[in-house]
Coordinates of C-alpha atoms in Angstrom, one line a residue:
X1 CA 0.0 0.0 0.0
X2 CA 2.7 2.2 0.9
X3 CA 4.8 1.5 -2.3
X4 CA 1.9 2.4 -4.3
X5 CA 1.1 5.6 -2.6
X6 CA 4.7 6.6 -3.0
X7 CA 5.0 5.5 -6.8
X8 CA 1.5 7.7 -7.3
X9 CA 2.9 10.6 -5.5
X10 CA 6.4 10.3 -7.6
X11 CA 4.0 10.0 -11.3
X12 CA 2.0 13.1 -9.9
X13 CA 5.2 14.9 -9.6
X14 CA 6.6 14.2 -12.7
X15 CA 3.2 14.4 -14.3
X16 CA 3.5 18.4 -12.6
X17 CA 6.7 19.1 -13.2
X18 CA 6.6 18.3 -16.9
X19 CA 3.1 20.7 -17.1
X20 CA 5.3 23.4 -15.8
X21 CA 8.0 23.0 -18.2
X22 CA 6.1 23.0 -21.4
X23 CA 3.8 25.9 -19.8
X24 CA 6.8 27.9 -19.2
X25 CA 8.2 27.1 -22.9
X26 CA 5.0 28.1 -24.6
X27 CA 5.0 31.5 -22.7
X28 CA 9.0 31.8 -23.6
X29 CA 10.2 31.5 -19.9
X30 CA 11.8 28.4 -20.4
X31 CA 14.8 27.3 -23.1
X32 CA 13.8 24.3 -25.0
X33 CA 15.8 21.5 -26.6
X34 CA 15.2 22.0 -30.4
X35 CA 15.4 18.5 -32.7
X36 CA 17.7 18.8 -35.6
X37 CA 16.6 19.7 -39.1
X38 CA 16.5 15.9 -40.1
X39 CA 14.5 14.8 -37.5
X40 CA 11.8 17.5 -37.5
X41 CA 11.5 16.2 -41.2
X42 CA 10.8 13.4 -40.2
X43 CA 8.4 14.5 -38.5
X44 CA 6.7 16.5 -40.9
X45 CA 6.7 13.6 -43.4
X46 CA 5.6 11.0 -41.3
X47 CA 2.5 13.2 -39.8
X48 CA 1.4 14.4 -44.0
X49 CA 1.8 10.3 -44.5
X50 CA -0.6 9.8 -42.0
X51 CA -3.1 12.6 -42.6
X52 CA -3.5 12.1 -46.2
X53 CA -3.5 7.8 -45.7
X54 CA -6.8 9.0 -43.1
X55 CA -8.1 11.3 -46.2
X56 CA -7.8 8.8 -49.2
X57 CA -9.0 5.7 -46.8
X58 CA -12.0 7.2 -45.9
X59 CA -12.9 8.5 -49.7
X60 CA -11.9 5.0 -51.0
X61 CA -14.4 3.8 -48.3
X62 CA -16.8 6.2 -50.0
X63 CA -16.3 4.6 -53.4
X64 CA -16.7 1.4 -52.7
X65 CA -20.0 1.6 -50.0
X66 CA -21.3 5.5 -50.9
X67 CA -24.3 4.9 -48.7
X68 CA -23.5 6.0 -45.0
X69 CA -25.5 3.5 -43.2
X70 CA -24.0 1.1 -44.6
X71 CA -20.6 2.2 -44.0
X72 CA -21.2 2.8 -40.4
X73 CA -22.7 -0.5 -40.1
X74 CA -19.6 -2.3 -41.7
X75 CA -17.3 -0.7 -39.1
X76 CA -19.3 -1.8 -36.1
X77 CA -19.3 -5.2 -37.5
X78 CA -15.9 -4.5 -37.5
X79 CA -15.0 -3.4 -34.3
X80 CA -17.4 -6.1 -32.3
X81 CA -14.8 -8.5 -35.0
X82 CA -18.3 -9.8 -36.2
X83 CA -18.5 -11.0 -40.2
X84 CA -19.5 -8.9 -42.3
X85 CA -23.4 -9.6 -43.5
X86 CA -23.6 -10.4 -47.1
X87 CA -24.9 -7.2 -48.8
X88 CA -26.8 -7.2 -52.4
X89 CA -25.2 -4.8 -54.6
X90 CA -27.9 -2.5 -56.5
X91 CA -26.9 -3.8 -59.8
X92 CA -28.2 -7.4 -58.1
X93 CA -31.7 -5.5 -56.9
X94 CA -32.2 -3.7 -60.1
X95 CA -31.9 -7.5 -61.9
X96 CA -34.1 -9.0 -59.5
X97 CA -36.6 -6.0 -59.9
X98 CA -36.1 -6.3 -63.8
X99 CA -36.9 -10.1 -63.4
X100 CA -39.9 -9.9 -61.7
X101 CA -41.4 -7.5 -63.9
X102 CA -40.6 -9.6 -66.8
X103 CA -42.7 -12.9 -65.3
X104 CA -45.5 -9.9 -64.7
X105 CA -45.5 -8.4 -67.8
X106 CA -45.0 -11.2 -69.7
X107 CA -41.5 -12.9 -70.6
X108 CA -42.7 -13.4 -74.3
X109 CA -43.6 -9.7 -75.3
X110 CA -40.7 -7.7 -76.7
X111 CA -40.7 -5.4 -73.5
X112 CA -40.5 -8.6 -71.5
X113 CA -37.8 -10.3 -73.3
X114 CA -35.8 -7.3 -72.6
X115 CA -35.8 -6.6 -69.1
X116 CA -34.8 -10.1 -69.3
X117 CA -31.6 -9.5 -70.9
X118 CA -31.2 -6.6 -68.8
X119 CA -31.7 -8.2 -65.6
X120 CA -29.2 -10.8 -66.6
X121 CA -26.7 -8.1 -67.9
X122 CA -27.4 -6.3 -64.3
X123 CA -26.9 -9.3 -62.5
X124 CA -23.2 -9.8 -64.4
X125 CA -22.4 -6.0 -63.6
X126 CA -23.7 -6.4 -59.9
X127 CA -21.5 -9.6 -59.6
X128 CA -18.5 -8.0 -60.8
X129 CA -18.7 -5.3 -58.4
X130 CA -18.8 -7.3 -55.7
X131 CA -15.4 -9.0 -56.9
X132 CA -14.2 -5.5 -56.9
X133 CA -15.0 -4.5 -53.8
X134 CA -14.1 -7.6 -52.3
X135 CA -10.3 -7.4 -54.0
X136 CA -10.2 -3.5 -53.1
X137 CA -11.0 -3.9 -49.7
X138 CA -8.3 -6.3 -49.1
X139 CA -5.4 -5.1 -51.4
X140 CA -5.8 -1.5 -50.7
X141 CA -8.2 -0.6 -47.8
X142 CA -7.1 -3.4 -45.1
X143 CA -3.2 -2.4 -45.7
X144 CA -3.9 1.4 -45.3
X145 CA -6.0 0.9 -42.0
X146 CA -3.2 -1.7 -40.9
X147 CA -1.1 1.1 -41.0
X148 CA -2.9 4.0 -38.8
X149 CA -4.0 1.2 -36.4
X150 CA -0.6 -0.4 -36.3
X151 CA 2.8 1.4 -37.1
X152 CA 1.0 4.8 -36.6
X153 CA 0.0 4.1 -33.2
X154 CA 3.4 2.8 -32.7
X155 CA 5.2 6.4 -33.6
X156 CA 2.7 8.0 -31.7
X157 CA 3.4 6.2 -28.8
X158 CA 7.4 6.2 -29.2
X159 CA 7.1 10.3 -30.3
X160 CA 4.5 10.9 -26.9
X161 CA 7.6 9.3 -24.8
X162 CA 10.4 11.0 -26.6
X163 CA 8.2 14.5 -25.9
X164 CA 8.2 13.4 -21.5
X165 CA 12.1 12.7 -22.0
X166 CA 12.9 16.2 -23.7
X167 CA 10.5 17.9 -21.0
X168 CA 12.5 15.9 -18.0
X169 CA 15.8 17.0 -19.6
X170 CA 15.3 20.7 -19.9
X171 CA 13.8 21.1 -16.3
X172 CA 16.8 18.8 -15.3
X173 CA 18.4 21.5 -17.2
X174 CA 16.5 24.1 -15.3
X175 CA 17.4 22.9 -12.0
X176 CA 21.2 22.7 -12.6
X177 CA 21.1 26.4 -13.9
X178 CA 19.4 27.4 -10.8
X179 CA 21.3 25.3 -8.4
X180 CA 24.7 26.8 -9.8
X181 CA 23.2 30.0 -9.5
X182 CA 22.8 29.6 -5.8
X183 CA 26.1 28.1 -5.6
X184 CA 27.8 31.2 -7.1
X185 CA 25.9 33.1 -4.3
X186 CA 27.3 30.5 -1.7
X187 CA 24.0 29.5 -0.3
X188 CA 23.8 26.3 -2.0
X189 CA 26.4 23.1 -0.8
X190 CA 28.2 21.7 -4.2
X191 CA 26.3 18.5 -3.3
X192 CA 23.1 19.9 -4.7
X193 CA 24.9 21.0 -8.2
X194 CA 26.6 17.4 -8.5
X195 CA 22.9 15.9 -7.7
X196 CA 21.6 18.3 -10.4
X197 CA 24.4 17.2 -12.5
X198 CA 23.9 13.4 -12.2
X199 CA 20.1 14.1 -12.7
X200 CA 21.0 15.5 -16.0
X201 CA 23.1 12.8 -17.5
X202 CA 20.6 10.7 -17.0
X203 CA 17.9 12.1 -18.4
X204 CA 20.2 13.2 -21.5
X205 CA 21.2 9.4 -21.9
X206 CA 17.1 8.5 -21.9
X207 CA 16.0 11.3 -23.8
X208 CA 19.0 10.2 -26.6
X209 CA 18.3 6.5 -26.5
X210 CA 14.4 7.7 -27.0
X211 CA 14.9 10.0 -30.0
X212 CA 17.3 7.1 -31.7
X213 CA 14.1 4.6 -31.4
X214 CA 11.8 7.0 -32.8
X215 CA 14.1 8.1 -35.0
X216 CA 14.2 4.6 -36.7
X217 CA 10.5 4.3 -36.4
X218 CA 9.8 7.7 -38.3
X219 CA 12.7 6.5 -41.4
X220 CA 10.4 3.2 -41.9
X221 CA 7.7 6.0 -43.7
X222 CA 9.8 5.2 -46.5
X223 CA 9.3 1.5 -46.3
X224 CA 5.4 2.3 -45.7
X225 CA 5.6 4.6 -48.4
X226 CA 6.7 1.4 -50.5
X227 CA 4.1 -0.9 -49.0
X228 CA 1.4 1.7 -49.9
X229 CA 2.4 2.2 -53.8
X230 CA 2.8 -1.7 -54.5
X231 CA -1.2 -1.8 -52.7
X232 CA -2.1 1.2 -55.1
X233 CA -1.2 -1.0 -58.0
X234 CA -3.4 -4.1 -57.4
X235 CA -5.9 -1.3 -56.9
X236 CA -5.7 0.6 -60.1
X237 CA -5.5 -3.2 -61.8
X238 CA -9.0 -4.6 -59.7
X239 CA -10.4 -1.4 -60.9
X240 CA -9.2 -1.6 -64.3
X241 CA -10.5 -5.5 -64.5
X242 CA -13.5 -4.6 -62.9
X243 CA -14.8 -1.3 -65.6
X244 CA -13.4 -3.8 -68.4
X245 CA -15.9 -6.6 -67.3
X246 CA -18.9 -3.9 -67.4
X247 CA -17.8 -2.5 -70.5
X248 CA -17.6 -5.9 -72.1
X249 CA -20.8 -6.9 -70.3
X250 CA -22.8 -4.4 -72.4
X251 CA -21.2 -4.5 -74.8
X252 CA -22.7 -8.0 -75.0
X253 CA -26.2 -6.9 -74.0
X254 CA -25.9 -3.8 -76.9
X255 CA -25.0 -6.5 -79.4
X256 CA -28.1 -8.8 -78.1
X257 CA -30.8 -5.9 -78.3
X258 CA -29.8 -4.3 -81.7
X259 CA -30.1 -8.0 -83.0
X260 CA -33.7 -8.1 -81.2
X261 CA -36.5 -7.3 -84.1
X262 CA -39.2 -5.2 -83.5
X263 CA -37.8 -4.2 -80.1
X264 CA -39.5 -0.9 -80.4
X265 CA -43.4 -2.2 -80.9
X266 CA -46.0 0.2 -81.9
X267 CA -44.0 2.2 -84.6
X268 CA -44.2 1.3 -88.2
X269 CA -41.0 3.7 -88.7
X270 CA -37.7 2.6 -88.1
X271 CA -35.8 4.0 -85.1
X272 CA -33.8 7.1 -85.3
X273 CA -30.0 5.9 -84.4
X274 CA -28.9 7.8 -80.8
X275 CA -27.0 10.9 -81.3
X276 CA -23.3 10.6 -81.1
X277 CA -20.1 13.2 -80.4
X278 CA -20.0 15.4 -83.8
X279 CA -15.5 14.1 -83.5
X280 CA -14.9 11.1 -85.4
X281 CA -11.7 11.2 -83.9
X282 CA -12.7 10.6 -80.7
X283 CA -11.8 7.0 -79.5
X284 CA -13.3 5.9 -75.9
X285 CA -15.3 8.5 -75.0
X286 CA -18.6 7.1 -75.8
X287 CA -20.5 3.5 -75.7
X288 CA -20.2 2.1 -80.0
X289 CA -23.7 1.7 -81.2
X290 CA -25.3 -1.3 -81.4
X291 CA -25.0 -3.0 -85.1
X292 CA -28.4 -2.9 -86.1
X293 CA -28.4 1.1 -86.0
X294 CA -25.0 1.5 -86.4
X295 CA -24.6 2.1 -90.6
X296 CA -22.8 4.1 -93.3
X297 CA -25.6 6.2 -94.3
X298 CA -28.0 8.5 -92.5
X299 CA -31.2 6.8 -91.9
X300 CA -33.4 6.8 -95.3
X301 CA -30.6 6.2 -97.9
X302 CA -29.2 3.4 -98.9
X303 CA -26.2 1.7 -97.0
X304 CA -23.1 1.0 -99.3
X305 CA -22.0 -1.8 -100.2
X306 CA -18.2 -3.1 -98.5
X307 CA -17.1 -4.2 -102.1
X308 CA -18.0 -0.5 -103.5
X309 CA -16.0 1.1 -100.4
X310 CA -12.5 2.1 -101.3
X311 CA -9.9 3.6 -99.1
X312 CA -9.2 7.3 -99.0
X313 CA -6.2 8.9 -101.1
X314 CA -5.3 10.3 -97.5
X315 CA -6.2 9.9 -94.2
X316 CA -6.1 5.7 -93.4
X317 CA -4.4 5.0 -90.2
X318 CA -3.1 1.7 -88.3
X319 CA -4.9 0.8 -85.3
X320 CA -4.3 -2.1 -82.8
X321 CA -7.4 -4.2 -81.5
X322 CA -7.8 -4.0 -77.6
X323 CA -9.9 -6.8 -77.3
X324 CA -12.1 -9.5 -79.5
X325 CA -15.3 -8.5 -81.5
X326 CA -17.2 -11.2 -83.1
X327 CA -18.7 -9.7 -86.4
X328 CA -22.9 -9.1 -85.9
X329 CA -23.5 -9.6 -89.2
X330 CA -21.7 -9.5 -93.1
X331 CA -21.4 -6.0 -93.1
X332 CA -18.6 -6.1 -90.2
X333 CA -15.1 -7.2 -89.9
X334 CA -14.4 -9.8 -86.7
X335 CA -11.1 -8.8 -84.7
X336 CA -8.8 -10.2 -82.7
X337 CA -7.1 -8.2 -79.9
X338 CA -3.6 -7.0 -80.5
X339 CA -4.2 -7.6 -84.4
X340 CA -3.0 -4.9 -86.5
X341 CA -5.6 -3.3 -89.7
X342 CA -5.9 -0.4 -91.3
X343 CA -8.9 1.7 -90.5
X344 CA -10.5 4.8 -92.1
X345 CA -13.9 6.6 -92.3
X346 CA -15.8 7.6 -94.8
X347 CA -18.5 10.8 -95.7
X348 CA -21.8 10.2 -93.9
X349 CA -20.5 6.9 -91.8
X350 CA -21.1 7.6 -87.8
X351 CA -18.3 8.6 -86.0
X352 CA -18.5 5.3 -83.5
X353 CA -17.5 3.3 -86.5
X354 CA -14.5 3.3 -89.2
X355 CA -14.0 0.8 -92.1
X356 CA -11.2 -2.1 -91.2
X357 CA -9.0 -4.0 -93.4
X358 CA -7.6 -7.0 -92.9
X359 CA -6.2 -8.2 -96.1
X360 CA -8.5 -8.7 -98.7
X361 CA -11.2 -8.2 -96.0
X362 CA -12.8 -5.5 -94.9
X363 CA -16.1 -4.3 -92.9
X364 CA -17.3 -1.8 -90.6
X365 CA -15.4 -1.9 -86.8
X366 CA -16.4 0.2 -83.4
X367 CA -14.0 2.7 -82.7
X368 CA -13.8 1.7 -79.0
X369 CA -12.1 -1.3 -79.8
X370 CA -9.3 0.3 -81.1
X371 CA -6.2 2.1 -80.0
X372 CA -5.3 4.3 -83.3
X373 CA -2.0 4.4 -84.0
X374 CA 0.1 7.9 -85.1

């Protein structure tokens, strides 16, 4: 009982005396030990690691669950180390809601038959998402929070004890400046100084052993630094696997309703093909068409024929395929990805399409399955 009262007593007054210290240095009555230039940044680099980890954890949070209940249900689950319920994406809920209106409706009408397709185009989308979010979340976001709950709380912890040590040394500091003071007015026994002395060494000797350990911890930034751009990697590469799936998802489902006749019921006129960019040079920015309204002509004349079209004197360009297209009907040209052709465009054709050849083959080809080549 007494030890404990003593060793509460001697915490309280080092607890006090370390309050005094850095009140005293904030109000410029006390001199204070100043870190070198390397070390402060350190500091700096280490606390901007950590403040913009917090920032671009939190927003990829937002990207991958943007509705806040959710999110704040997630973490509890987390916290209370609880599994994670299983969670239908809305992709999955549109699909089901497309479904059911389908068997409603009537699976066999035209409408029908396509919220069929959609759903199951939905359902792919929703699937692939959850991939994504599944990868994400353990590639990028579990390293990053490994981090501030981890190393960070380890350099906090080291830096908190490094700031006690430098207090202790400069009021050990303090004490010797005072105590030769009264010594040079002979009202003090050289005892006291060599005490105040000894006091001093010591606390230099933990307060340099300290900022050496927390020196090392601050340099490993770099190796977190590492750590955090090899984890933004698999990052970009889920994301880029996961926007090529939905882009080759309808891509499908574009292809299966332009091949759908009479899609549009109640209209004895043909449908007007959607409106596209004005560029023809533009390569990615927009969705291709789907084949049955993608043509040469302007609606109302008369498509050309592929053995009539001839190459420009100017203006035909090489162009790599990204990825496969199998032909919708005889008027295009199938590809192969990373095949080379020569592409070009002709008056009147729309700007989501160019003319291929491949040998003595030749047919119309979607843009966004190209990379043109200078």
């Amino acid at each position: 009982m007494d030890f404990n009262m003593k060793k509460l007593a001697s915490d309280a007054g080092i607890f006090f005396t370390r309050a005094v210290q850095f009140t005293e240095e904030k109000f410029g009555q006390a001199e204070k030990t100043e870190l070198d230039a390397h070390f402060e940044n350190l500091l700096a680099r280490a606390d901007s690691t950590k403040n913009w980890t917090e920032k671009i954890l939190r927003q990829t949070e937002v990207l991958l669950q943007p509705n806040p209940s959710a999110r704040v249900e997630e973490f509890l689950y987390e916290k209370l180390d609880r599994k994670v319920p299983s969670r239908v994406t809305n992709g999955e809920l549109l699909a089901q809601y497309m479904a059911e209106a389908a068997s409603e409706l009537g699976p066999t009408t035209p409408y029908g038959k396509t919220l069929i397709k959609v759903a199951e185009a939905e359902k792919r989308l929703g699937a692939a998402e959850r991939d994504f979010i599944h990868t994400a979340s353990i590639n990028f976001l579990t390293p990053l929070r490994n981090f501030l709950e981890g190393d960070w709380k380890t350099i906090s912890k080291e830096r908190r004890l490094l700031q006690n040590r430098r207090l202790d040394l400069d009021a050990c500091k303090a004490r010797l400046k005072k105590a030769k003071a009264a010594e040079a007015k002979a009202t003090l026994w050289n005892d006291e100084v060599d005490k105040a002395e000894q006091e001093l060494r010591v606390a230099q000797t933990e307060f340099d052993r300290q900022a050496e350990v927390t020196r090392l911890l601050l340099e490993g930034i770099s190796s977190t630094h590492v750590n955090h751009l090899r984890c933004l990697h698999e990052f970009v590469e889920s994301q880029t696997t996961y926007y090529a799936q939905c882009y080759r998802h309808m891509l499908d489902l574009q292809k299966q309703l332009g091949r759908f006749p009479g899609t549009f019921v109640g209209t004895t006129e043909p449908a007007s093909p959607p409106l596209s960019s004005s560029s023809p040079t533009t390569a990615a920015a927009t969705m291709p068409v789907g084949p049955s309204v993608a043509g040469l002509a302007p609606p109302g004349e008369a498509a050309l024929r592929l053995e009539e079209v001839s190459p420009p004197a100017s203006g035909t360009r090489k162009a790599r395929v990204l990825y496969d297209y199998e032909a919708a009907d005889s008027s295009e040209l199938a590809l192969l990805a990373d095949e080379l052709i020569t592409v070009y465009s002709l008056p009147g054709m729309d700007p989501d399409w160019l003319i291929g050849e491949r040998g003595n083959k030749k047919g119309k080809v979607p843009v966004t399955y190209l990379e043109l080549l200078s």
